[in-house]
Amino acid sequence: MRRLIGAGAATVLATALLTAGAMSYADEPGDPGATDPLGIATAAADALVAQRGDELKLTAEDTVAQTGVTRALGLNYVSYSRSHAGIPVVGGDFVVITDDTGKILYTQVSQGEAIDVTTTPEVSAAKAAKTVTSLVDAPQGTPQLVVLAWTDPALAWESIVETTEDGAPSLTHVFVDALTGREITRYDEILAGTGKTYYNGQGTDVTVGTTSDGGGFTMADPERSGVSCAEEGGSPLTDDDDAWGDGTGTDLVTACVDAMYAAATEWDMLKAWLDRDGFTGDGEGFPMYVGMDDVNAYWDGSSTTFGHSQDGERQLTPIDIVAHEIGHGIFQYSPGGSGGGNETGGINEGTGDIFGALTEWYSAQANDEAHDPGDYTVGEEGGLLNPGEPIRYMYDPSQAGDPNCWTEEIPGTEVHAAAGPINHWFYLLAEGTAAAGDGKPGSTTCNDSTLTGIGIEKAGQVWMGALNGKTSGWTYTDARTAALNFAATSPLFATCAEYDATKAAFDAVTVPAESDPACGK
């Protein structure tokens, strides 16, 4: 479960998300005569697949399917899923990145080696299901045979188990070795008009998108497809006069006003700063629900749900909490989805915090008690712990007991704590080490370096560029490589200054390099 706080196993993405809507390369290769950038990019990427380049780790038994193509931040991204001998490969996805001429700039490949496994299970699906039941005693679907390739490739049975955690829904993917019958790994798919606002100018009016149905109004944004708000388990709110809420912290209609305002702000930030069309990247958003009787908020793979503060005096819909949960959706709806281990889960949690900070700073609210100004703390307005107390500090994660620096312990660290290094990296990239006024207290580094930031907008572009090339099972080293590849090749950056700053920030939080790309601008 992708929750804002609390412990949990990590990560996300059903195999179905890796293959949904896939196009077989063999059936429909890119048009070599295409003249538009996306057509040119697709043709170039398909040609690389046809050549079975070594960097893609393809074998004679592998087939691929194109899962998406997008253009953002000056580059084109063509993503693929993989099957081996007709069996879906979880962790076999890859992304080919090109410029507008079709020149292949770099590739990001999830799996570390070519697949060489038997495709005949020695453990039956029924026996695998019994193993899963012994581990998680809850309803499960029929096990599906897959090749799991996030680490050493293995033939496995994947079962999806429906359960609850602290009153919220959970979909746990359990992988059982198809040769030995032992569990390999598991991950959780669900990640924990005008209206009176509580968080964005307390008691004053803000504008939110609503839809007129002829006899009244519905809290569904007509300009941001899919964005709506309802009480938990219900349909989008309705109103006779399009004037919503009373501006108090416990009112659920006011909570929806704040959620809609935050979602619209994040949507606009994505377009203006990060060249992304909506939360999914293709112009779609997600529904939101308020009124959950729990001190938490979560993303369930298709929507967000928000509870209440520790003292029950306010709903958890300030900008950074709403943007954090939607950030999990952005992570999931980037190439590679959200599947992986605790390290992937930690990067996912950090991504939520990064989008929370980006949205707060884009909103540019007044620095007073009635508003939610930009900062690099998480959840302080919502009172998840105590009123005014953050649950995470991006500039110094250790203030919440989380690691500031990457170590070999991170892959086994609880996902919210494992977000520490990526949060710290983002702050250092955006703001550097020196204090710079309200919301920017300065920071130390893990290698005693002194850094100058490039600004939050450019830092957000670097991270979005990395996400556009993301693969499943992402590690910190993978994220470092993806971010540096983007900074080295994107036409947004005329020189290597942003690349150098990105590299220095990763070094400053001791994220190891596999082989850093070069920047030749």
mmCIF file with all atom_site columns, C-alpha atoms in Angstrom, residues 170-257:
data_model
loop_
_atom_site.group_PDB
_atom_site.id
_atom_site.type_symbol
_atom_site.label_atom_id
_atom_site.label_alt_id
_atom_site.label_comp_id
_atom_site.label_asym_id
_atom_site.label_entity_id
_atom_site.label_seq_id
_atom_site.pdbx_PDB_ins_code
_atom_site.Cartn_x
_atom_site.Cartn_y
_atom_site.Cartn_z
_atom_site.occupancy
_atom_site.B_iso_or_equiv
_atom_site.pdbx_formal_charge
_atom_site.auth_seq_id
_atom_site.auth_comp_id
_atom_site.auth_asym_id
_atom_site.auth_atom_id
_atom_site.pdbx_PDB_model_num
ATOM 1  C CA . SER A 1 170 ? -4.245  -3.622  -0.274  1.00 0.00 ? 170 SER A CA 1
ATOM 2  C CA . LEU A 1 171 ? -3.263  -5.626  -3.363  1.00 0.00 ? 171 LEU A CA 1
ATOM 3  C CA . THR A 1 172 ? -0.150  -7.658  -2.631  1.00 0.00 ? 172 THR A CA 1
ATOM 4  C CA . HIS A 1 173 ? 1.766   -9.335  -5.469  1.00 0.00 ? 173 HIS A CA 1
ATOM 5  C CA . VAL A 1 174 ? 3.513   -12.484 -4.238  1.00 0.00 ? 174 VAL A CA 1
ATOM 6  C CA . PHE A 1 175 ? 6.092   -14.286 -6.409  1.00 0.00 ? 175 PHE A CA 1
ATOM 7  C CA . VAL A 1 176 ? 6.706   -17.994 -5.712  1.00 0.00 ? 176 VAL A CA 1
ATOM 8  C CA . ASP A 1 177 ? 9.638   -19.803 -7.338  1.00 0.00 ? 177 ASP A CA 1
ATOM 9  C CA . ALA A 1 178 ? 8.147   -22.189 -9.921  1.00 0.00 ? 178 ALA A CA 1
ATOM 10 C CA . LEU A 1 179 ? 11.011  -24.663 -9.374  1.00 0.00 ? 179 LEU A CA 1
ATOM 11 C CA . THR A 1 180 ? 11.324  -24.731 -5.571  1.00 0.00 ? 180 THR A CA 1
ATOM 12 C CA . GLY A 1 181 ? 7.954   -23.480 -4.314  1.00 0.00 ? 181 GLY A CA 1
ATOM 13 C CA . ARG A 1 182 ? 9.580   -20.866 -2.065  1.00 0.00 ? 182 ARG A CA 1
ATOM 14 C CA . GLU A 1 183 ? 8.628   -17.198 -1.958  1.00 0.00 ? 183 GLU A CA 1
ATOM 15 C CA . ILE A 1 184 ? 11.000  -14.971 -3.951  1.00 0.00 ? 184 ILE A CA 1
ATOM 16 C CA . THR A 1 185 ? 9.591   -11.532 -3.148  1.00 0.00 ? 185 THR A CA 1
ATOM 17 C CA . ARG A 1 186 ? 6.385   -9.558  -2.796  1.00 0.00 ? 186 ARG A CA 1
ATOM 18 C CA . TYR A 1 187 ? 5.224   -5.969  -3.223  1.00 0.00 ? 187 TYR A CA 1
ATOM 19 C CA . ASP A 1 188 ? 2.105   -3.936  -2.543  1.00 0.00 ? 188 ASP A CA 1
ATOM 20 C CA . GLU A 1 189 ? 0.281   -2.365  -5.483  1.00 0.00 ? 189 GLU A CA 1
ATOM 21 C CA . ILE A 1 190 ? -1.773  0.148   -3.476  1.00 0.00 ? 190 ILE A CA 1
ATOM 22 C CA . LEU A 1 191 ? 0.285   3.107   -2.355  1.00 0.00 ? 191 LEU A CA 1
ATOM 23 C CA . ALA A 1 192 ? -0.187  4.066   0.982   1.00 0.00 ? 192 ALA A CA 1
ATOM 24 C CA . GLY A 1 193 ? -16.948 26.749  -8.792  1.00 0.00 ? 193 GLY A CA 1
ATOM 25 C CA . THR A 1 194 ? -15.666 28.642  -5.725  1.00 0.00 ? 194 THR A CA 1
ATOM 26 C CA . GLY A 1 195 ? -15.255 27.174  -2.321  1.00 0.00 ? 195 GLY A CA 1
ATOM 27 C CA . LYS A 1 196 ? -14.101 28.013  1.149   1.00 0.00 ? 196 LYS A CA 1
ATOM 28 C CA . THR A 1 197 ? -10.577 26.743  1.725   1.00 0.00 ? 197 THR A CA 1
ATOM 29 C CA . TYR A 1 198 ? -8.927  25.680  4.954   1.00 0.00 ? 198 TYR A CA 1
ATOM 30 C CA . TYR A 1 199 ? -5.292  25.369  3.840   1.00 0.00 ? 199 TYR A CA 1
ATOM 31 C CA . ASN A 1 200 ? -4.995  27.881  0.988   1.00 0.00 ? 200 ASN A CA 1
ATOM 32 C CA . GLY A 1 201 ? -6.111  31.109  2.670   1.00 0.00 ? 201 GLY A CA 1
ATOM 33 C CA . GLN A 1 202 ? -8.247  29.856  5.551   1.00 0.00 ? 202 GLN A CA 1
ATOM 34 C CA . GLY A 1 203 ? -11.923 30.789  5.205   1.00 0.00 ? 203 GLY A CA 1
ATOM 35 C CA . THR A 1 204 ? -11.432 32.644  1.909   1.00 0.00 ? 204 THR A CA 1
ATOM 36 C CA . ASP A 1 205 ? -12.677 31.610  -1.532  1.00 0.00 ? 205 ASP A CA 1
ATOM 37 C CA . VAL A 1 206 ? -10.583 29.772  -4.110  1.00 0.00 ? 206 VAL A CA 1
ATOM 38 C CA . THR A 1 207 ? -11.641 28.707  -7.589  1.00 0.00 ? 207 THR A CA 1
ATOM 39 C CA . VAL A 1 208 ? -12.026 24.990  -8.287  1.00 0.00 ? 208 VAL A CA 1
ATOM 40 C CA . GLY A 1 209 ? -13.154 23.196  -11.441 1.00 0.00 ? 209 GLY A CA 1
ATOM 41 C CA . THR A 1 210 ? -16.767 22.006  -11.337 1.00 0.00 ? 210 THR A CA 1
ATOM 42 C CA . THR A 1 211 ? -19.211 20.731  -13.954 1.00 0.00 ? 211 THR A CA 1
ATOM 43 C CA . SER A 1 212 ? -22.746 22.027  -14.518 1.00 0.00 ? 212 SER A CA 1
ATOM 44 C CA . ASP A 1 213 ? -25.331 19.338  -15.194 1.00 0.00 ? 213 ASP A CA 1
ATOM 45 C CA . GLY A 1 214 ? -28.209 21.718  -15.927 1.00 0.00 ? 214 GLY A CA 1
ATOM 46 C CA . GLY A 1 215 ? -29.814 21.440  -12.505 1.00 0.00 ? 215 GLY A CA 1
ATOM 47 C CA . GLY A 1 216 ? -26.772 21.888  -10.304 1.00 0.00 ? 216 GLY A CA 1
ATOM 48 C CA . PHE A 1 217 ? -23.043 21.383  -10.111 1.00 0.00 ? 217 PHE A CA 1
ATOM 49 C CA . THR A 1 218 ? -20.709 18.422  -9.654  1.00 0.00 ? 218 THR A CA 1
ATOM 50 C CA . MET A 1 219 ? -17.191 18.521  -8.206  1.00 0.00 ? 219 MET A CA 1
ATOM 51 C CA . ALA A 1 220 ? -15.527 17.195  -11.368 1.00 0.00 ? 220 ALA A CA 1
ATOM 52 C CA . ASP A 1 221 ? -13.047 19.444  -13.179 1.00 0.00 ? 221 ASP A CA 1
ATOM 53 C CA . PRO A 1 222 ? -14.094 19.973  -16.830 1.00 0.00 ? 222 PRO A CA 1
ATOM 54 C CA . GLU A 1 223 ? -10.618 21.221  -17.809 1.00 0.00 ? 223 GLU A CA 1
ATOM 55 C CA . ARG A 1 224 ? -8.670  18.410  -16.132 1.00 0.00 ? 224 ARG A CA 1
ATOM 56 C CA . SER A 1 225 ? -10.139 15.110  -17.245 1.00 0.00 ? 225 SER A CA 1
ATOM 57 C CA . GLY A 1 226 ? -10.673 12.550  -14.497 1.00 0.00 ? 226 GLY A CA 1
ATOM 58 C CA . VAL A 1 227 ? -10.080 14.928  -11.573 1.00 0.00 ? 227 VAL A CA 1
ATOM 59 C CA . SER A 1 228 ? -13.015 14.824  -9.144  1.00 0.00 ? 228 SER A CA 1
ATOM 60 C CA . CYS A 1 229 ? -13.689 14.657  -5.408  1.00 0.00 ? 229 CYS A CA 1
ATOM 61 C CA . ALA A 1 230 ? -16.135 12.651  -3.314  1.00 0.00 ? 230 ALA A CA 1
ATOM 62 C CA . GLU A 1 231 ? -16.591 11.352  0.192   1.00 0.00 ? 231 GLU A CA 1
ATOM 63 C CA . GLU A 1 232 ? -14.962 7.956   0.664   1.00 0.00 ? 232 GLU A CA 1
ATOM 64 C CA . GLY A 1 233 ? -16.908 5.304   -1.246  1.00 0.00 ? 233 GLY A CA 1
ATOM 65 C CA . GLY A 1 234 ? -19.254 7.839   -2.856  1.00 0.00 ? 234 GLY A CA 1
ATOM 66 C CA . SER A 1 235 ? -19.837 9.730   -6.094  1.00 0.00 ? 235 SER A CA 1
ATOM 67 C CA . PRO A 1 236 ? -18.457 13.218  -6.814  1.00 0.00 ? 236 PRO A CA 1
ATOM 68 C CA . LEU A 1 237 ? -20.038 15.866  -4.600  1.00 0.00 ? 237 LEU A CA 1
ATOM 69 C CA . THR A 1 238 ? -22.956 17.902  -5.930  1.00 0.00 ? 238 THR A CA 1
ATOM 70 C CA . ASP A 1 239 ? -24.216 21.383  -5.055  1.00 0.00 ? 239 ASP A CA 1
ATOM 71 C CA . ASP A 1 240 ? -27.046 23.668  -6.128  1.00 0.00 ? 240 ASP A CA 1
ATOM 72 C CA . ASP A 1 241 ? -25.238 27.015  -6.332  1.00 0.00 ? 241 ASP A CA 1
ATOM 73 C CA . ASP A 1 242 ? -21.564 26.123  -6.984  1.00 0.00 ? 242 ASP A CA 1
ATOM 74 C CA . ALA A 1 243 ? -20.456 27.605  -3.657  1.00 0.00 ? 243 ALA A CA 1
ATOM 75 C CA . TRP A 1 244 ? -18.726 24.895  -1.673  1.00 0.00 ? 244 TRP A CA 1
ATOM 76 C CA . GLY A 1 245 ? -17.620 24.329  1.908   1.00 0.00 ? 245 GLY A CA 1
ATOM 77 C CA . ASP A 1 246 ? -17.464 26.406  5.069   1.00 0.00 ? 246 ASP A CA 1
ATOM 78 C CA . GLY A 1 247 ? -13.696 26.816  5.412   1.00 0.00 ? 247 GLY A CA 1
ATOM 79 C CA . THR A 1 248 ? -13.341 24.723  8.565   1.00 0.00 ? 248 THR A CA 1
ATOM 80 C CA . GLY A 1 249 ? -10.830 21.952  9.097   1.00 0.00 ? 249 GLY A CA 1
ATOM 81 C CA . THR A 1 250 ? -13.312 19.145  9.753   1.00 0.00 ? 250 THR A CA 1
ATOM 82 C CA . ASP A 1 251 ? -15.791 19.893  6.931   1.00 0.00 ? 251 ASP A CA 1
ATOM 83 C CA . LEU A 1 252 ? -15.528 17.251  4.194   1.00 0.00 ? 252 LEU A CA 1
ATOM 84 C CA . VAL A 1 253 ? -16.782 19.588  1.460   1.00 0.00 ? 253 VAL A CA 1
ATOM 85 C CA . THR A 1 254 ? -14.019 22.032  2.390   1.00 0.00 ? 254 THR A CA 1
ATOM 86 C CA . ALA A 1 255 ? -11.597 19.100  2.269   1.00 0.00 ? 255 ALA A CA 1
ATOM 87 C CA . CYS A 1 256 ? -12.687 18.474  -1.318  1.00 0.00 ? 256 CYS A CA 1
ATOM 88 C CA . VAL A 1 257 ? -12.222 22.164  -2.139  1.00 0.00 ? 257 VAL A CA 1
#
